[in-house]
Coordinates of C-alpha atoms and ligand atoms in Angstrom, one line a residue:
M27 CA 119.0 32.7 -152.4
E28 CA 116.7 33.6 -155.3
I29 CA 117.4 32.4 -158.8
L30 CA 116.4 35.0 -161.5
N31 CA 116.3 34.0 -165.1
T32 CA 115.0 37.2 -166.8
A33 CA 116.3 40.7 -167.2
A34 CA 112.9 42.0 -166.0
A35 CA 113.1 40.0 -162.8
L36 CA 116.6 41.2 -162.0
Q37 CA 115.7 44.8 -162.7
A38 CA 112.6 44.6 -160.5
Q39 CA 114.6 43.0 -157.7
T40 CA 117.5 45.5 -157.8
E41 CA 115.0 48.4 -158.1
T42 CA 113.4 47.2 -154.9
W43 CA 116.7 47.0 -153.1
R44 CA 117.7 50.5 -154.3
R45 CA 114.4 51.9 -152.9
E46 CA 115.1 50.1 -149.6
G47 CA 118.5 51.9 -149.5
K48 CA 120.4 48.6 -149.8
R49 CA 123.9 48.6 -151.2
I50 CA 124.2 46.1 -154.1
G51 CA 127.3 44.1 -155.0
L52 CA 127.6 42.4 -158.4
V53 CA 129.9 39.5 -159.2
P54 CA 129.8 38.8 -163.0
T55 CA 130.9 35.3 -163.8
M56 CA 130.7 32.7 -166.5
G57 CA 130.2 29.9 -163.9
A58 CA 132.2 26.7 -163.3
L59 CA 132.9 28.5 -160.0
H60 CA 136.1 28.1 -158.1
E61 CA 137.6 29.5 -154.9
G62 CA 138.7 32.7 -156.8
H63 CA 135.0 33.5 -157.6
L64 CA 133.9 32.6 -154.1
Q65 CA 136.3 35.0 -152.5
L66 CA 134.7 37.8 -154.6
V67 CA 131.3 36.7 -153.5
R68 CA 132.3 36.6 -149.8
A69 CA 133.9 40.0 -150.1
A70 CA 130.7 41.4 -151.7
A71 CA 128.6 39.8 -149.0
Q72 CA 130.7 41.6 -146.3
E73 CA 130.7 45.0 -148.0
C74 CA 127.1 45.1 -149.5
D75 CA 123.6 44.4 -148.3
A76 CA 122.6 42.3 -151.4
V77 CA 124.8 40.3 -153.7
V78 CA 124.0 39.5 -157.3
V79 CA 126.1 36.8 -159.0
S80 CA 125.6 36.4 -162.7
I81 CA 126.4 33.2 -164.5
F82 CA 126.3 33.7 -168.2
V83 CA 128.7 32.1 -170.8
N84 CA 128.7 35.1 -173.0
P85 CA 128.8 34.1 -176.7
T86 CA 129.9 37.5 -177.9
Q87 CA 133.2 37.4 -176.1
F88 CA 134.4 34.1 -177.6
N89 CA 136.5 34.4 -180.7
N90 CA 136.9 30.6 -180.9
P91 CA 133.6 28.6 -181.3
D92 CA 135.2 25.4 -179.7
D93 CA 136.2 27.4 -176.6
F94 CA 132.6 28.5 -176.3
R95 CA 131.2 25.0 -176.9
L96 CA 133.5 23.3 -174.5
Y97 CA 133.4 26.0 -171.7
P98 CA 132.3 24.1 -168.6
R99 CA 128.7 24.7 -167.6
L100 CA 127.7 23.5 -164.1
P101 CA 124.8 25.6 -163.0
E102 CA 123.5 23.3 -160.2
A103 CA 126.9 22.8 -158.6
D104 CA 127.5 26.5 -158.9
A105 CA 124.2 27.4 -157.2
A106 CA 125.0 25.1 -154.3
L107 CA 128.3 26.9 -153.7
L108 CA 126.8 30.4 -154.0
A109 CA 124.2 30.5 -151.2
P110 CA 126.8 29.7 -148.4
A111 CA 129.2 32.3 -149.8
G112 CA 126.5 35.0 -149.2
C113 CA 124.9 35.4 -152.7
T114 CA 121.4 36.9 -152.4
A115 CA 120.3 36.5 -156.1
L116 CA 121.8 34.3 -158.8
F117 CA 121.1 35.7 -162.3
L118 CA 121.1 32.9 -164.8
P119 CA 119.8 34.2 -168.1
A120 CA 119.5 32.4 -171.4
V121 CA 121.4 33.8 -174.4
T122 CA 118.1 35.1 -175.9
E123 CA 117.4 37.0 -172.7
M124 CA 120.7 38.8 -172.8
Y125 CA 120.7 39.2 -176.6
P126 CA 117.0 39.5 -177.8
Q127 CA 118.5 40.9 -180.9
S128 CA 122.1 41.0 -182.3
T129 CA 124.1 43.9 -181.1
V130 CA 125.5 46.5 -183.5
L131 CA 127.3 48.8 -181.0
R132 CA 131.1 48.5 -181.1
F133 CA 133.5 49.5 -178.4
D134 CA 137.0 50.8 -179.2
F135 CA 139.4 50.9 -176.2
G136 CA 142.3 52.1 -178.3
A137 CA 145.8 51.1 -177.2
L138 CA 144.4 49.2 -174.1
E139 CA 142.9 46.5 -176.3
Q140 CA 145.6 46.4 -179.0
V141 CA 147.9 44.2 -176.9
M142 CA 147.8 40.8 -175.3
E143 CA 144.2 39.4 -175.1
G144 CA 142.8 42.1 -177.3
A145 CA 145.4 41.4 -180.0
H146 CA 145.1 37.7 -179.8
R147 CA 141.3 37.4 -179.4
P148 CA 139.7 39.8 -181.9
G149 CA 136.3 41.1 -180.7
H150 CA 136.8 39.6 -177.2
F151 CA 136.7 42.9 -175.3
N152 CA 133.9 44.2 -177.4
G153 CA 131.9 41.2 -176.1
V154 CA 133.0 41.7 -172.5
A155 CA 132.2 45.4 -172.6
T156 CA 128.8 44.7 -174.1
V157 CA 127.7 42.1 -171.6
V158 CA 129.2 43.9 -168.6
S159 CA 127.4 47.1 -169.6
K160 CA 124.1 45.2 -169.8
L161 CA 124.8 43.6 -166.4
F162 CA 125.5 47.1 -164.9
H163 CA 122.2 48.5 -166.3
L164 CA 120.2 45.5 -165.1
S165 CA 121.6 45.2 -161.6
R166 CA 122.6 48.8 -160.9
P167 CA 125.3 47.8 -158.5
H168 CA 127.2 50.1 -156.1
R169 CA 130.2 47.8 -156.3
V170 CA 131.4 45.3 -158.9
Y171 CA 134.0 42.6 -158.2
F172 CA 136.5 41.2 -160.6
G173 CA 139.6 38.9 -160.3
Q174 CA 143.0 40.2 -161.4
K175 CA 143.8 37.0 -163.2
D176 CA 142.1 38.8 -166.1
L177 CA 144.3 41.9 -165.6
Q178 CA 143.5 43.4 -169.1
Q179 CA 139.7 42.8 -168.5
V180 CA 140.0 44.8 -165.3
A181 CA 141.7 47.7 -167.1
I182 CA 139.1 47.6 -169.9
V183 CA 136.2 47.6 -167.4
R184 CA 137.8 50.4 -165.4
Q185 CA 137.9 52.4 -168.7
L186 CA 134.3 51.5 -169.5
I187 CA 133.1 52.7 -166.1
A188 CA 135.0 56.0 -166.5
D189 CA 134.0 56.7 -170.1
L190 CA 130.3 55.8 -169.6
S191 CA 130.0 57.4 -166.1
F192 CA 128.7 54.2 -164.5
D193 CA 128.1 55.2 -160.9
L194 CA 129.8 52.3 -159.2
E195 CA 133.1 51.2 -157.7
L196 CA 135.3 48.5 -159.2
V197 CA 136.9 46.2 -156.7
A198 CA 139.8 44.0 -158.1
F199 CA 140.9 40.9 -156.1
P200 CA 144.3 39.2 -156.4
T201 CA 144.6 35.9 -158.3
V202 CA 143.9 32.8 -156.2
R203 CA 146.2 29.9 -156.8
E204 CA 146.2 26.2 -156.3
A205 CA 148.8 24.9 -153.8
D206 CA 151.2 24.2 -156.7
G207 CA 150.9 27.8 -158.1
L208 CA 148.4 27.2 -160.9
A209 CA 146.1 30.2 -161.2
M210 CA 142.5 29.1 -160.5
S211 CA 140.4 29.2 -163.7
S212 CA 137.2 27.6 -164.8
R213 CA 139.1 26.3 -167.8
N214 CA 141.4 24.2 -165.5
R215 CA 138.6 21.7 -165.4
R216 CA 139.3 20.9 -169.0
L217 CA 143.0 19.9 -168.4
D218 CA 143.7 16.2 -168.4
A219 CA 146.0 14.7 -165.7
E220 CA 149.1 15.1 -167.9
A221 CA 148.4 18.7 -168.8
R222 CA 147.4 19.5 -165.2
A223 CA 150.8 18.3 -164.0
I224 CA 152.6 20.6 -166.4
A225 CA 150.3 23.6 -165.9
P226 CA 152.1 25.0 -162.8
R227 CA 155.1 25.6 -165.0
L228 CA 153.4 28.8 -166.2
Y229 CA 153.6 30.3 -162.8
Q230 CA 157.2 29.2 -162.5
G231 CA 157.9 31.3 -165.6
L232 CA 156.1 34.2 -164.1
Q233 CA 157.9 33.8 -160.7
L234 CA 161.3 33.9 -162.5
A235 CA 160.2 37.1 -164.3
E236 CA 159.0 38.6 -161.0
K237 CA 162.3 38.0 -159.4
L238 CA 164.2 39.6 -162.3
V239 CA 161.8 42.6 -162.4
Q240 CA 162.3 43.2 -158.7
G241 CA 166.0 43.4 -159.2
R242 CA 165.5 45.9 -162.2
E243 CA 168.9 44.8 -163.4
A244 CA 168.0 42.9 -166.5
S245 CA 166.1 44.9 -169.1
P246 CA 162.4 44.2 -169.8
A247 CA 163.5 42.4 -173.0
A248 CA 165.9 40.2 -171.1
V249 CA 163.3 39.4 -168.5
Q250 CA 160.9 38.4 -171.3
A251 CA 163.5 36.2 -172.9
A252 CA 164.5 34.5 -169.7
A253 CA 160.8 33.6 -168.9
Q254 CA 160.1 32.5 -172.4
E255 CA 163.2 30.3 -172.4
L256 CA 162.1 28.6 -169.2
L257 CA 158.6 27.9 -170.6
A258 CA 160.0 26.7 -174.0
S259 CA 161.8 23.9 -172.1
E260 CA 158.4 22.3 -171.7
P261 CA 157.4 21.0 -175.1
A262 CA 153.7 20.5 -174.3
L263 CA 153.4 24.2 -173.6
D264 CA 152.6 26.4 -176.6
L265 CA 153.2 30.0 -175.4
E266 CA 151.0 32.5 -177.3
Y267 CA 152.6 35.6 -175.7
L268 CA 154.5 36.6 -172.6
E269 CA 154.8 40.4 -172.2
V270 CA 156.4 42.7 -169.7
V271 CA 154.1 45.7 -169.5
D272 CA 153.2 48.8 -167.5
A273 CA 150.6 47.5 -165.0
Q274 CA 148.3 50.4 -165.7
T275 CA 148.6 51.2 -169.4
L276 CA 149.4 47.6 -170.3
Q277 CA 151.8 48.8 -172.9
P278 CA 155.1 46.8 -173.4
L279 CA 158.1 48.3 -171.6
T280 CA 161.4 49.0 -173.3
D281 CA 162.8 50.3 -170.0
W282 CA 161.9 50.5 -166.4
Q283 CA 159.9 53.6 -165.3
P284 CA 160.5 54.9 -161.8
H285 CA 157.7 54.2 -159.3
R286 CA 155.5 52.4 -161.9
A287 CA 154.1 49.0 -161.2
V288 CA 155.0 46.3 -163.8
A289 CA 153.0 43.4 -164.9
V290 CA 154.2 40.2 -166.6
C291 CA 151.3 38.6 -168.5
L292 CA 151.1 35.4 -170.5
A293 CA 148.7 33.2 -172.5
A294 CA 149.6 29.6 -173.4
H295 CA 147.9 26.5 -174.9
L296 CA 148.3 23.3 -173.1
G297 CA 146.5 20.1 -174.0
G298 CA 143.9 21.9 -176.1
V299 CA 143.2 24.5 -173.3
R300 CA 144.1 28.1 -173.4
L301 CA 145.3 29.5 -170.1
I302 CA 146.3 33.0 -169.0
D303 CA 148.1 34.3 -165.9
N304 CA 150.0 37.3 -164.7
V305 CA 152.0 38.8 -161.8
V306 CA 152.0 42.4 -160.8
I307 CA 155.2 43.8 -159.3
E308 CA 154.8 47.1 -157.4
G309 CA 157.0 50.1 -158.5
Ligands
PAF28 O1 135.6 37.1 -166.4 C1 134.6 36.6 -166.9 O2 134.2 35.5 -166.4 C2 133.8 37.3 -168.0 O3 134.7 37.9 -168.9 C3 132.8 38.3 -167.5 C4 133.4 39.4 -166.8 C5 131.8 37.5 -166.6 C6 132.0 38.8 -168.7 O4 131.3 37.8 -169.4

């Protein structure tokens, strides 16, 4: 596995692969890798001839400076995990490499970003769209791999790909969970023992919502209220939002739509760490 630190080195490498007719897979990450990331890398290695994994804690997508400062950074440990998973090139740029000058371009994803993460983290998806576009241009992948834990991010990137005619296929993978149900996340490393013991409660709230959505008997508002009530019974959990939405448009539901998948999405603060999770229920 090669480690590339500059945009020019990544471009040169991916241009060579393209000339050789190789199919390129890209797995964009911010590092502190876990099994969820590694499943994406293994899938990319199976489906592509060369796999680029980027590790870049992207400052432009953090609306909270403490979250950026405290985001776990473990490049050596990450590199050791990546080679056995099938990564061909690890792209590990400095901030000045990705942002030699400050960006002025602004993305507007309309209704898609006016809910949930977009509503609660101003500028977040602008930063994601900026860095993902740069990574697409530098690595020119045939396929790009994302985890569905960031459901709204997947929807935003899908829109970005369509609107800017990026010639690549987005592959979304289901959320990978710990044995007790907690969605794997790089931020889980920041949970202390007490918070870690409480964290699976989030998935319990989502599972309750999932069961109720499957029955389609309670209204979306009643499903939301039931899950919120379960989570409110844990005083250490500070729920930021819990929404019952259409899984594609991500707009809150007032009623069930026939044959449409539903998503229940949440964000919560626990022991100073912000966690997100979701479940998708097929229509
Ligand atoms: O999901 C992430 O880790 C980040 O948002 C991404 C896609 C790597 C962009 O910085």
